[in-house]
Amino acid sequence: MGAGPGDPDLLTVRAAALLAAADVLVVDSRLRARFEPRCSDRVQVIEIAPAVDGAGAVQVGCEDDGARIGCAADELARVALEPLECLDAISAAVRDGKSVVRLLDGDPGLFGSFEAEAAACAKAGLPFEVVPGLARATAVPVFAGIPLTRGAIGDVRLLSAPRPDGNADFTAWSDWHRQLGEAGAASSTLVLLGIGDRIDEVASELLAAGRPGNTPVAVTVDGSLTSQRTVTGALDRIAAALKAEHGKHSAAALNGDTVVVVGSVVERRSELSWYETKPLFGWRVLVPRTKEQAGALSEQLQSYGAVPHEVPTIAVEPPRTPQQMERAVKGLVTGRYEWVAFTSANAVKAVREKFEEYGLDARAFAGIKVAAVGEQTAGALRAFGVVPDLVPSGDQSAAGLLEDFPAYDPAFDPIERVFLPRADIATETLVAGLVELGWEVDDVTAYRTVRAAPPPAEVREAIKGGGFDAVLFTSSSTVKNLVGIAGKPHASTVIACIGPQTAKTAEEHGLRVDVLAPTPSAAVLAEALAAFGRARREAALAAGEPVLRPSQRRSTRARRAK
């Protein structure tokens, strides 16, 4: 199966389905972290990861239940590209009726090990299917804003160098140099793979073969990932251009996955670059919420090119005295309430868990009206099988819910009581408002919120040292708790707040608020941060300055100070 150029979202529909259903995943170590989360929890992983031990012998990382297989150094190229040393384990799994997925970089049929691995399966009598993937050679240039042809016609040559660590024999290298010479003498668009940090050598050979020195060249690292970077320049100056860039773009940062395009098509990048120009491209954005709470928000940030990093600032625990909650749930089943009003996804979770404790499900809500404070809470209810009757049409807050909540009318409401499951630290605004509307409220502590454990040391250091470009605060408590467990964000970090009260709390903690959402919504807050990033980018371009992330500006100032 082809993994595509890097981003797991670029898997084909067929590949994603097979990966989710896989019993065994055979994968190179550099792909594992990105693609294993697309598998089920029960998947068995066989990892192919070459490494060198202290004696200089190569240990091939074909690991299954802790077993490792060793090989001689001169076998590295073959074993690093093929999981043939694991063929016995693969065969046993297939014969046991298990689904085995071998995940390969890019497209298996292009400069990959498909031929050798498929031949091994055929020889072993194992049935197999091939699922193509997006080829790095064609997909990465598109992510860099470079069309490989102009219109429907064009001449494109794809060349892949012998692997730098492959110990390739003389014939492979002589063929490579011959092909480079032919490509240099022609006018074809060239796409070069696997040249690593040898760009200056390759450029010299192309120039010697006749390519003009002013031929445009683009070098793209980490194609399709939010760490993607593209450096452009003329063929006779591309090595110098790479060295002039910041450290991450220097020759030392280049690797076998680097894609180089040579030809006039590179000129189109200035107009067609779409990925690296996203408003928050490459920004590390701290989201002080759990992964479950931040799901939709993180996805939205990713659509702007950001790299969200969730850090929980609160932990949820059961109430100290569960009897009140137990009585309320029993009252819900026996018809004590006209409405149940949920103010958070955590409240939904608490009620759902109590239902499951009693062997109940969503049918227990039959005949009861249900309100949700916002779309995230409504989503948690729908996942439970309950469609809310009321979600605020305006602000998704307690005040917004009160604006739309109906007043009690004895002519239409047979029961005048509302069940309000909430956190132990919730304000009294909603209770007071409901009482004012004529309702009796059972205000029940469904869960307690406590400060979460501090994040790992490297995350704390990144927060205090300016390693994050922005932080999104969605409540006053997230400000207090983040500062309490991890320290105050660095002055270079962009601070974005969901509303005036949250902004006030941030300022009280010595933070400069850069972005304030016009309406108190997490989605609107993310939009506001994207607008801030876009304006910042446009200002840098208008001033003729490089477009740098906030964390990069901090690093630049630190270097100048030295």
Coordinates of C-alpha atoms in Angstrom, one line a residue:
M1 CA 0.0 0.0 0.0
G2 CA 1.2 3.5 -0.9
A3 CA 1.3 6.0 2.0
G4 CA 1.5 9.0 -0.2
P5 CA 4.0 11.9 0.2
G6 CA 3.7 12.2 4.0
D7 CA 0.4 13.6 5.2
P8 CA -1.9 10.7 6.3
D9 CA -4.9 12.7 5.0
L10 CA -3.6 12.0 1.5
L11 CA -4.2 8.2 1.7
T12 CA -6.6 7.0 -0.9
V13 CA -10.1 6.0 0.3
R14 CA -9.2 2.4 -0.3
A15 CA -5.9 2.6 1.6
A16 CA -7.6 4.3 4.6
A17 CA -10.2 1.6 4.8
L18 CA -7.7 -1.3 4.6
L19 CA -5.4 0.4 7.2
A20 CA -8.3 0.7 9.6
A21 CA -9.2 -3.0 9.2
A22 CA -5.6 -4.3 9.3
D23 CA -4.6 -7.0 11.8
V24 CA -0.9 -6.6 11.1
L25 CA 0.9 -3.4 10.0
V26 CA 4.4 -3.8 8.4
V27 CA 5.9 -0.3 8.3
D28 CA 9.2 1.6 8.1
S29 CA 10.0 3.3 11.5
R30 CA 9.9 6.8 10.0
L31 CA 6.3 6.3 8.9
R32 CA 5.0 4.5 12.0
A33 CA 4.1 7.5 14.2
R34 CA 2.1 9.2 11.5
F35 CA 0.1 6.2 10.2
E36 CA -0.3 3.8 13.2
P37 CA -3.0 6.0 14.7
R38 CA -5.1 5.2 11.5
C39 CA -5.2 1.6 12.6
S40 CA -7.3 -0.1 15.2
D41 CA -6.1 -0.5 18.8
R42 CA -5.7 -4.2 18.2
V43 CA -3.2 -4.0 15.3
Q44 CA 0.1 -5.8 15.6
V45 CA 3.0 -3.7 14.3
I46 CA 6.1 -5.1 12.6
E47 CA 8.6 -2.3 12.3
I48 CA 11.4 -2.1 9.7
A49 CA 14.0 0.2 11.2
P50 CA 17.7 -0.2 10.4
A51 CA 20.1 1.0 13.1
V52 CA 23.8 0.6 13.9
D53 CA 24.8 -1.0 17.2
G54 CA 27.9 -0.1 19.2
A55 CA 30.1 -2.6 17.3
G56 CA 29.1 -1.2 14.0
A57 CA 26.9 -4.1 13.0
V58 CA 23.5 -3.3 11.5
Q59 CA 20.5 -4.4 13.5
V60 CA 17.5 -4.5 11.3
G61 CA 14.5 -3.3 13.2
C62 CA 12.1 -6.1 12.2
E63 CA 10.4 -6.3 15.6
D64 CA 7.6 -8.6 16.6
D65 CA 7.1 -9.1 20.3
G66 CA 10.5 -7.7 21.1
A67 CA 12.5 -10.0 18.7
R68 CA 15.2 -8.4 16.6
I69 CA 16.9 -9.8 13.5
G70 CA 20.5 -8.9 12.8
C71 CA 22.3 -8.7 9.4
A72 CA 25.7 -7.8 8.0
A73 CA 26.3 -4.2 7.1
D74 CA 26.5 -5.0 3.4
E75 CA 22.9 -6.3 3.5
L76 CA 21.6 -3.0 4.7
A77 CA 20.3 -1.7 1.4
R78 CA 18.2 -4.8 0.7
V79 CA 16.8 -5.2 4.2
A80 CA 16.1 -1.5 4.7
L81 CA 13.9 -1.5 1.6
E82 CA 12.3 -4.9 2.0
P83 CA 10.7 -6.6 5.0
L84 CA 11.9 -9.9 3.6
E85 CA 13.5 -10.9 7.0
C86 CA 10.0 -10.7 8.4
L87 CA 8.4 -12.9 5.7
D88 CA 7.9 -15.8 8.0
A89 CA 5.9 -13.7 10.4
I90 CA 3.9 -12.2 7.6
S91 CA 3.2 -15.6 6.0
A92 CA 2.0 -17.0 9.4
A93 CA -0.3 -14.1 9.8
V94 CA -1.8 -14.4 6.3
R95 CA -2.3 -18.2 6.8
D96 CA -4.1 -17.5 10.1
G97 CA -6.6 -15.4 8.1
K98 CA -5.2 -12.0 9.2
S99 CA -5.2 -8.9 7.1
V100 CA -1.6 -7.7 6.7
V101 CA -0.8 -4.3 5.4
R102 CA 2.7 -3.4 4.2
L103 CA 2.9 0.4 4.1
L104 CA 5.4 2.0 1.7
D105 CA 6.4 5.6 1.2
G106 CA 4.8 7.4 -1.8
D107 CA 3.6 5.1 -4.5
P108 CA 4.9 1.5 -4.3
G109 CA 5.4 1.2 -8.0
L110 CA 7.7 4.3 -8.4
F111 CA 11.2 4.1 -7.1
G112 CA 10.0 1.7 -4.4
S113 CA 10.4 -1.9 -3.3
F114 CA 7.1 -3.1 -4.8
E115 CA 8.8 -5.4 -7.3
A116 CA 10.9 -7.2 -4.8
E117 CA 8.3 -7.5 -2.1
A118 CA 5.5 -8.6 -4.4
A119 CA 7.9 -11.2 -6.0
A120 CA 8.6 -12.5 -2.5
C121 CA 4.9 -12.9 -1.7
A122 CA 4.3 -14.6 -5.0
K123 CA 7.2 -17.0 -4.5
A124 CA 5.8 -17.8 -1.0
G125 CA 2.3 -18.4 -2.4
L126 CA 0.8 -15.5 -0.5
P127 CA -2.2 -13.7 -2.1
F128 CA -1.7 -10.0 -2.3
E129 CA -3.3 -6.8 -3.5
V130 CA -1.5 -3.5 -4.4
V131 CA -3.1 -0.2 -3.5
P132 CA -1.3 2.7 -5.2
G133 CA -0.6 6.0 -3.4
L134 CA 0.2 9.5 -4.4
A135 CA 3.8 9.6 -5.7
R136 CA 6.1 11.9 -3.9
A137 CA 7.6 12.9 -7.2
T138 CA 4.4 14.4 -8.5
A139 CA 2.5 15.3 -5.3
V140 CA 5.2 17.3 -3.6
P141 CA 5.7 19.8 -6.5
V142 CA 2.0 20.5 -6.4
F143 CA 2.2 21.2 -2.7
A144 CA 5.0 23.6 -3.5
G145 CA 2.8 25.4 -6.1
I146 CA 4.8 24.0 -9.1
P147 CA 2.9 22.4 -12.0
L148 CA 5.2 19.9 -13.7
T149 CA 3.8 20.7 -17.1
R150 CA 2.4 23.7 -18.7
G151 CA -1.0 22.7 -20.0
A152 CA -1.6 19.2 -21.6
I153 CA 1.8 18.9 -23.1
G154 CA 5.2 18.7 -21.6
D155 CA 8.3 16.6 -21.2
V156 CA 9.1 15.5 -17.6
R157 CA 11.9 13.3 -16.4
L158 CA 11.9 11.6 -13.0
L159 CA 15.3 10.5 -11.7
S160 CA 16.0 8.8 -8.4
A161 CA 19.5 8.6 -7.1
P162 CA 21.0 5.5 -5.5
R163 CA 20.3 5.6 -1.8
P164 CA 23.1 7.5 0.1
D165 CA 23.1 4.7 2.7
G166 CA 22.6 2.0 0.2
N167 CA 26.2 1.1 -0.5
A168 CA 25.2 0.9 -4.2
D169 CA 27.7 -0.7 -6.6
F170 CA 29.6 1.1 -9.3
T171 CA 27.0 0.3 -12.0
A172 CA 24.2 2.0 -10.2
W173 CA 26.3 5.2 -9.7
S174 CA 27.6 5.2 -13.3
D175 CA 24.0 4.8 -14.6
W176 CA 23.0 7.7 -12.4
H177 CA 25.7 10.0 -13.7
R178 CA 24.9 9.0 -17.3
Q179 CA 21.2 9.8 -16.8
L180 CA 22.1 13.2 -15.1
G181 CA 24.3 14.0 -18.1
E182 CA 21.5 13.2 -20.5
A183 CA 19.0 15.2 -18.5
G184 CA 21.4 18.2 -18.3
A185 CA 21.7 18.2 -22.1
A186 CA 17.9 18.1 -22.6
S187 CA 15.4 20.8 -21.8
S188 CA 13.0 18.5 -19.9
T189 CA 11.5 19.4 -16.6
L190 CA 13.5 17.4 -14.1
V191 CA 12.2 15.9 -10.8
L192 CA 15.1 14.6 -8.7
L193 CA 14.6 12.3 -5.7
G194 CA 17.0 10.8 -3.2
I195 CA 19.9 13.2 -3.7
G196 CA 20.0 14.2 -0.1
D197 CA 22.7 16.8 0.6
R198 CA 24.4 16.4 -2.7
I199 CA 22.5 19.2 -4.5
D200 CA 25.7 21.1 -5.2
E201 CA 27.2 18.0 -6.9
V202 CA 24.1 17.4 -8.9
A203 CA 23.8 21.1 -10.0
S204 CA 27.5 21.0 -11.1
E205 CA 26.8 17.9 -13.3
L206 CA 23.7 19.5 -14.9
L207 CA 25.6 22.7 -15.6
A208 CA 28.5 20.7 -17.1
A209 CA 26.1 18.8 -19.3
G210 CA 24.7 22.1 -20.7
R211 CA 21.9 23.3 -18.6
P212 CA 21.9 27.1 -18.4
G213 CA 23.0 28.5 -15.1
N214 CA 19.8 30.6 -14.8
T215 CA 17.5 27.6 -15.0
P216 CA 15.0 27.9 -12.0
V217 CA 15.3 25.2 -9.3
A218 CA 13.1 24.5 -6.3
V219 CA 14.1 22.3 -3.4
T220 CA 11.3 21.1 -1.1
V221 CA 11.8 19.4 2.3
D222 CA 9.0 17.6 4.2
G223 CA 6.6 17.9 1.3
S224 CA 2.8 17.9 2.3
L225 CA 3.6 18.3 6.0
T226 CA 3.2 21.5 8.0
S227 CA 7.0 21.5 8.3
Q228 CA 7.3 21.8 4.5
R229 CA 9.8 24.4 3.3
T230 CA 10.7 25.3 -0.3
V231 CA 13.8 27.2 -1.4
T232 CA 14.1 28.4 -4.9
G233 CA 17.1 29.8 -6.9
A234 CA 19.0 29.6 -10.2
L235 CA 20.8 26.3 -10.9
D236 CA 24.2 27.9 -10.5
R237 CA 23.2 29.5 -7.2
I238 CA 20.9 27.0 -5.6
A239 CA 23.5 25.6 -3.2
A240 CA 24.3 29.1 -2.0
A241 CA 20.6 29.9 -1.7
L242 CA 20.1 26.9 0.6
K243 CA 23.0 27.9 2.8
A244 CA 21.7 31.4 3.1
E245 CA 18.4 30.2 4.4
H246 CA 17.8 29.7 8.1
G247 CA 19.3 26.5 9.6
K248 CA 16.4 24.3 8.8
H249 CA 16.9 24.9 5.1
S250 CA 20.7 24.3 5.0
A251 CA 22.1 21.4 3.2
A252 CA 22.5 19.5 6.5
A253 CA 18.7 19.4 6.8
L254 CA 18.1 17.8 3.4
N255 CA 17.4 14.1 3.3
G256 CA 16.3 11.3 0.9
D257 CA 12.8 12.6 0.9
T258 CA 13.8 16.0 -0.5
V259 CA 12.2 16.7 -3.9
V260 CA 14.1 18.9 -6.4
V261 CA 12.4 20.4 -9.5
V262 CA 14.6 21.8 -12.3
G263 CA 13.0 23.8 -15.1
S264 CA 11.0 26.9 -16.1
V265 CA 7.8 25.5 -14.4
V266 CA 9.4 26.6 -11.1
E267 CA 8.7 30.2 -12.0
R268 CA 4.9 29.5 -11.5
R269 CA 5.5 29.0 -7.8
S270 CA 5.4 32.8 -7.1
E271 CA 1.8 32.9 -8.3
L272 CA 0.5 29.4 -7.5
S273 CA 2.0 28.7 -4.1
W274 CA -1.1 27.7 -2.0
Y275 CA 0.1 25.5 0.9
E276 CA 3.0 27.4 2.4
T277 CA 1.0 30.6 2.2
K278 CA -1.8 29.5 4.5
P279 CA -2.4 32.1 7.2
L280 CA -1.0 30.0 10.1
F281 CA 1.3 27.8 8.1
G282 CA 3.7 25.9 10.4
W283 CA 2.5 27.8 13.5
R284 CA 2.7 25.6 16.6
V285 CA -0.5 26.5 18.4
L286 CA -1.1 25.5 22.0
V287 CA -4.7 24.5 22.7
P288 CA -5.2 24.1 26.5
R289 CA -7.9 21.5 26.3
T290 CA -8.0 17.7 26.0
K291 CA -7.8 16.0 22.6
E292 CA -11.5 15.1 22.9
Q293 CA -12.5 18.6 23.8
A294 CA -10.3 20.2 21.2
G295 CA -11.1 17.9 18.3
A296 CA -13.0 20.3 16.0
L297 CA -10.9 23.3 17.0
S298 CA -7.7 21.5 16.2
E299 CA -9.0 20.4 12.8
Q300 CA -10.0 24.0 12.1
L301 CA -6.5 25.2 13.0
Q302 CA -5.0 22.5 10.8
S303 CA -7.0 23.8 7.9
Y304 CA -5.2 27.1 8.3
G305 CA -1.8 25.3 8.2
A306 CA -1.2 25.3 12.0
V307 CA 0.2 22.4 14.1
P308 CA -2.1 22.2 17.1
H309 CA -0.8 20.8 20.4
E310 CA -3.4 19.9 23.0
V311 CA -2.4 20.3 26.7
P312 CA -5.2 19.5 29.2
T313 CA -5.3 22.0 32.0
I314 CA -8.2 20.4 33.9
A315 CA -9.0 16.9 34.9
V316 CA -12.6 15.7 35.4
E317 CA -13.5 13.6 38.5
P318 CA -16.8 12.3 39.9
P319 CA -18.5 14.4 42.5
R320 CA -17.5 13.8 46.1
T321 CA -21.1 12.9 47.1
P322 CA -22.7 11.0 44.2
Q323 CA -26.2 10.7 45.9
Q324 CA -27.5 13.9 44.4
M325 CA -26.6 12.9 40.9
E326 CA -28.1 9.4 41.4
R327 CA -31.5 10.9 42.6
A328 CA -31.5 13.3 39.7
V329 CA -31.0 10.5 37.1
K330 CA -33.8 8.4 38.8
G331 CA -36.0 11.5 38.7
L332 CA -35.3 11.9 35.0
V333 CA -36.5 8.4 34.3
T334 CA -39.6 8.7 36.5
G335 CA -40.8 12.0 34.8
R336 CA -39.7 14.6 37.4
Y337 CA -38.3 17.0 34.7
E338 CA -39.6 19.0 31.8
W339 CA -36.1 20.0 30.6
V340 CA -32.5 18.8 31.0
A341 CA -30.0 21.6 30.2
F342 CA -26.4 20.6 29.4
T343 CA -23.7 23.2 29.7
S344 CA -20.7 21.1 28.6
A345 CA -19.7 17.9 26.9
N346 CA -18.4 16.8 30.3
A347 CA -21.9 17.1 31.7
V348 CA -23.2 14.9 28.9
K349 CA -20.4 12.3 29.6
A350 CA -21.2 12.3 33.3
V351 CA -25.0 11.7 32.7
R352 CA -24.2 9.1 30.1
E353 CA -21.9 7.2 32.4
K354 CA -24.5 7.2 35.2
F355 CA -27.1 5.9 32.7
E356 CA -24.8 3.0 31.7
E357 CA -24.3 2.3 35.4
Y358 CA -28.1 1.7 35.7
G359 CA -28.4 -0.1 32.3
L360 CA -30.1 2.8 30.7
D361 CA -29.6 4.4 27.2
A362 CA -30.8 7.4 25.2
R363 CA -34.4 6.1 25.3
A364 CA -34.7 7.4 28.9
F365 CA -34.9 10.9 27.4
A366 CA -38.2 10.1 25.7
G367 CA -40.7 12.9 26.4
I368 CA -38.1 15.2 27.9
K369 CA -36.9 18.4 26.2
V370 CA -33.1 18.7 26.0
A371 CA -31.1 21.9 25.7
A372 CA -27.3 22.3 24.9
V373 CA -25.3 25.4 25.5
G374 CA -23.4 25.1 22.2
E375 CA -22.5 22.9 19.2
Q376 CA -19.8 21.0 20.9
T377 CA -22.2 20.0 23.7
A378 CA -24.9 19.2 21.1
G379 CA -22.4 17.0 19.3
A380 CA -21.8 15.0 22.4
L381 CA -25.5 14.6 22.9
R382 CA -26.0 13.4 19.3
A383 CA -23.1 10.9 19.8
F384 CA -25.2 9.6 22.7
G385 CA -28.3 9.3 20.5
V386 CA -30.1 12.4 21.7
V387 CA -31.0 15.3 19.4
P388 CA -31.2 18.5 21.4
D389 CA -34.4 20.5 21.2
L390 CA -32.6 23.8 21.9
V391 CA -29.2 25.1 21.0
P392 CA -28.6 28.9 21.3
S393 CA -29.0 30.8 18.0
G394 CA -26.6 33.5 19.1
D395 CA -23.8 33.3 21.7
Q396 CA -23.0 29.8 22.7
S397 CA -22.9 30.5 26.4
A398 CA -25.1 30.5 29.4
A399 CA -26.3 34.0 28.5
G400 CA -27.0 32.9 25.0
L401 CA -29.0 29.8 26.2
L402 CA -31.1 32.0 28.5
E403 CA -32.0 34.3 25.6
D404 CA -33.6 31.4 23.8
F405 CA -34.9 29.4 26.7
P406 CA -38.7 29.5 27.0
A407 CA -40.4 30.9 30.1
Y408 CA -42.4 28.4 32.2
D409 CA -46.1 28.4 31.1
P410 CA -48.4 26.3 33.2
A411 CA -50.8 26.0 30.3
F412 CA -48.3 24.2 28.1
D413 CA -45.7 22.8 30.6
P414 CA -47.0 20.0 32.7
I415 CA -43.9 20.0 34.8
E416 CA -42.0 23.1 36.0
R417 CA -38.7 21.5 36.9
V418 CA -35.3 21.7 35.0
F419 CA -32.4 19.3 35.6
L420 CA -29.1 21.1 35.3
P421 CA -26.1 18.8 35.6
R422 CA -22.9 20.9 35.7
A423 CA -19.4 21.3 37.1
D424 CA -18.7 22.1 40.7
I425 CA -17.2 25.5 39.8
A426 CA -19.9 26.7 37.4
T427 CA -21.3 30.2 37.9
E428 CA -24.9 30.8 39.1
T429 CA -25.8 32.8 36.0
L430 CA -27.8 30.1 34.3
V431 CA -29.6 29.0 37.5
A432 CA -30.7 32.5 38.4
G433 CA -31.9 33.1 34.8
L434 CA -34.0 30.0 34.7
V435 CA -35.6 30.8 38.1
E436 CA -36.4 34.3 36.7
L437 CA -38.1 32.5 33.8
G438 CA -40.4 30.7 36.3
W439 CA -38.6 27.3 36.4
E440 CA -37.6 25.3 39.4
V441 CA -34.0 24.1 39.0
D442 CA -32.3 21.0 40.3
D443 CA -28.8 22.3 40.2
V444 CA -26.7 19.2 40.5
T445 CA -22.9 18.7 40.6
A446 CA -22.3 16.1 37.9
Y447 CA -18.5 16.3 38.0
R448 CA -15.7 18.1 39.6
T449 CA -12.9 19.9 37.8
V450 CA -9.4 19.8 39.2
R451 CA -6.2 21.1 37.9
A452 CA -4.5 18.7 35.5
A453 CA -1.0 17.3 36.1
P454 CA 1.8 19.4 34.6
P455 CA 2.7 18.6 30.9
P456 CA 6.1 17.0 30.1
A457 CA 9.2 19.1 30.8
E458 CA 9.8 19.7 27.1
V459 CA 6.3 21.2 26.7
R460 CA 6.7 23.4 29.7
E461 CA 10.1 24.6 28.4
A462 CA 8.5 25.3 25.0
I463 CA 5.7 27.3 26.6
K464 CA 8.0 29.5 28.7
G465 CA 10.8 29.7 26.1
G466 CA 8.8 30.8 23.1
G467 CA 8.6 27.4 21.3
F468 CA 4.9 28.0 20.6
D469 CA 3.7 30.6 18.1
A470 CA 0.3 31.1 19.7
V471 CA -1.9 29.9 22.5
L472 CA -5.8 29.9 22.4
F473 CA -7.5 30.5 25.7
T474 CA -11.2 29.5 25.7
S475 CA -12.0 30.4 29.3
S476 CA -10.6 32.2 32.3
S477 CA -9.9 28.8 34.0
T478 CA -7.7 27.7 31.1
V479 CA -5.6 30.9 31.6
K480 CA -5.2 30.3 35.4
N481 CA -4.6 26.5 35.1
L482 CA -2.1 26.7 32.2
V483 CA 0.0 29.3 34.1
G484 CA -0.4 27.2 37.2
I485 CA 0.8 23.9 35.7
A486 CA 3.2 25.1 33.0
G487 CA 4.2 28.7 33.6
K488 CA 3.5 31.9 31.7
P489 CA 3.8 31.8 27.9
H490 CA 6.8 33.7 26.4
A491 CA 6.3 37.3 25.4
S492 CA 6.8 36.4 21.7
T493 CA 3.8 34.0 21.8
V494 CA 0.6 35.4 20.3
I495 CA -2.2 35.3 22.9
A496 CA -5.7 34.7 21.6
C497 CA -8.8 34.9 23.9
I498 CA -12.4 33.9 23.4
G499 CA -13.9 36.9 25.2
P500 CA -13.4 40.0 27.3
Q501 CA -13.5 38.1 30.6
T502 CA -10.9 35.6 29.5
A503 CA -8.8 38.5 28.1
K504 CA -9.0 40.3 31.4
T505 CA -7.8 37.2 33.3
A506 CA -4.9 36.9 30.8
E507 CA -3.9 40.5 31.4
E508 CA -4.1 40.0 35.2
H509 CA -1.5 37.2 34.7
G510 CA 0.8 39.6 32.8
L511 CA 0.0 38.4 29.3
R512 CA -0.4 40.7 26.3
V513 CA -3.7 39.9 24.5
D514 CA -3.2 40.0 20.7
V515 CA -6.4 38.5 19.4
L516 CA -9.9 38.7 20.8
A517 CA -12.8 36.8 19.2
P518 CA -15.6 39.1 18.2
T519 CA -18.1 36.6 19.5
P520 CA -17.5 33.9 22.2
S521 CA -17.0 30.9 20.1
A522 CA -14.0 28.6 19.7
A523 CA -14.5 28.5 15.9
V524 CA -14.7 32.3 15.7
L525 CA -11.5 32.5 17.9
A526 CA -9.6 30.2 15.4
E527 CA -10.9 32.4 12.6
A528 CA -9.7 35.5 14.4
L529 CA -6.2 34.0 14.9
A530 CA -6.1 33.1 11.2
A531 CA -7.0 36.6 10.2
F532 CA -4.2 37.9 12.5
G533 CA -1.7 35.5 10.9
R534 CA -2.8 36.6 7.4
A535 CA -2.5 40.3 8.2
R536 CA 1.0 39.6 9.8
R537 CA 2.1 37.8 6.6
E538 CA 0.8 40.5 4.3
A539 CA 2.6 43.2 6.3
A540 CA 5.9 41.4 6.1
L541 CA 5.6 40.9 2.4
A542 CA 4.6 44.6 1.9
A543 CA 7.7 45.6 3.9
G544 CA 9.9 43.3 1.9
E545 CA 10.7 41.3 5.0
P546 CA 10.8 37.5 5.3
V547 CA 7.6 35.8 6.6
L548 CA 8.6 34.5 10.0
R549 CA 6.5 32.8 12.6
P550 CA 6.5 34.4 16.1
S551 CA 8.8 31.8 17.5
Q552 CA 11.2 32.4 14.6
R553 CA 11.3 36.1 15.3
R554 CA 12.2 35.4 18.9
S555 CA 15.0 33.2 17.7
T556 CA 16.3 35.9 15.3
R557 CA 16.3 38.5 18.1
A558 CA 18.1 36.2 20.4
R559 CA 20.8 35.6 17.8
R560 CA 21.2 39.3 17.1
A561 CA 21.5 40.0 20.9
K562 CA 24.5 37.6 21.0

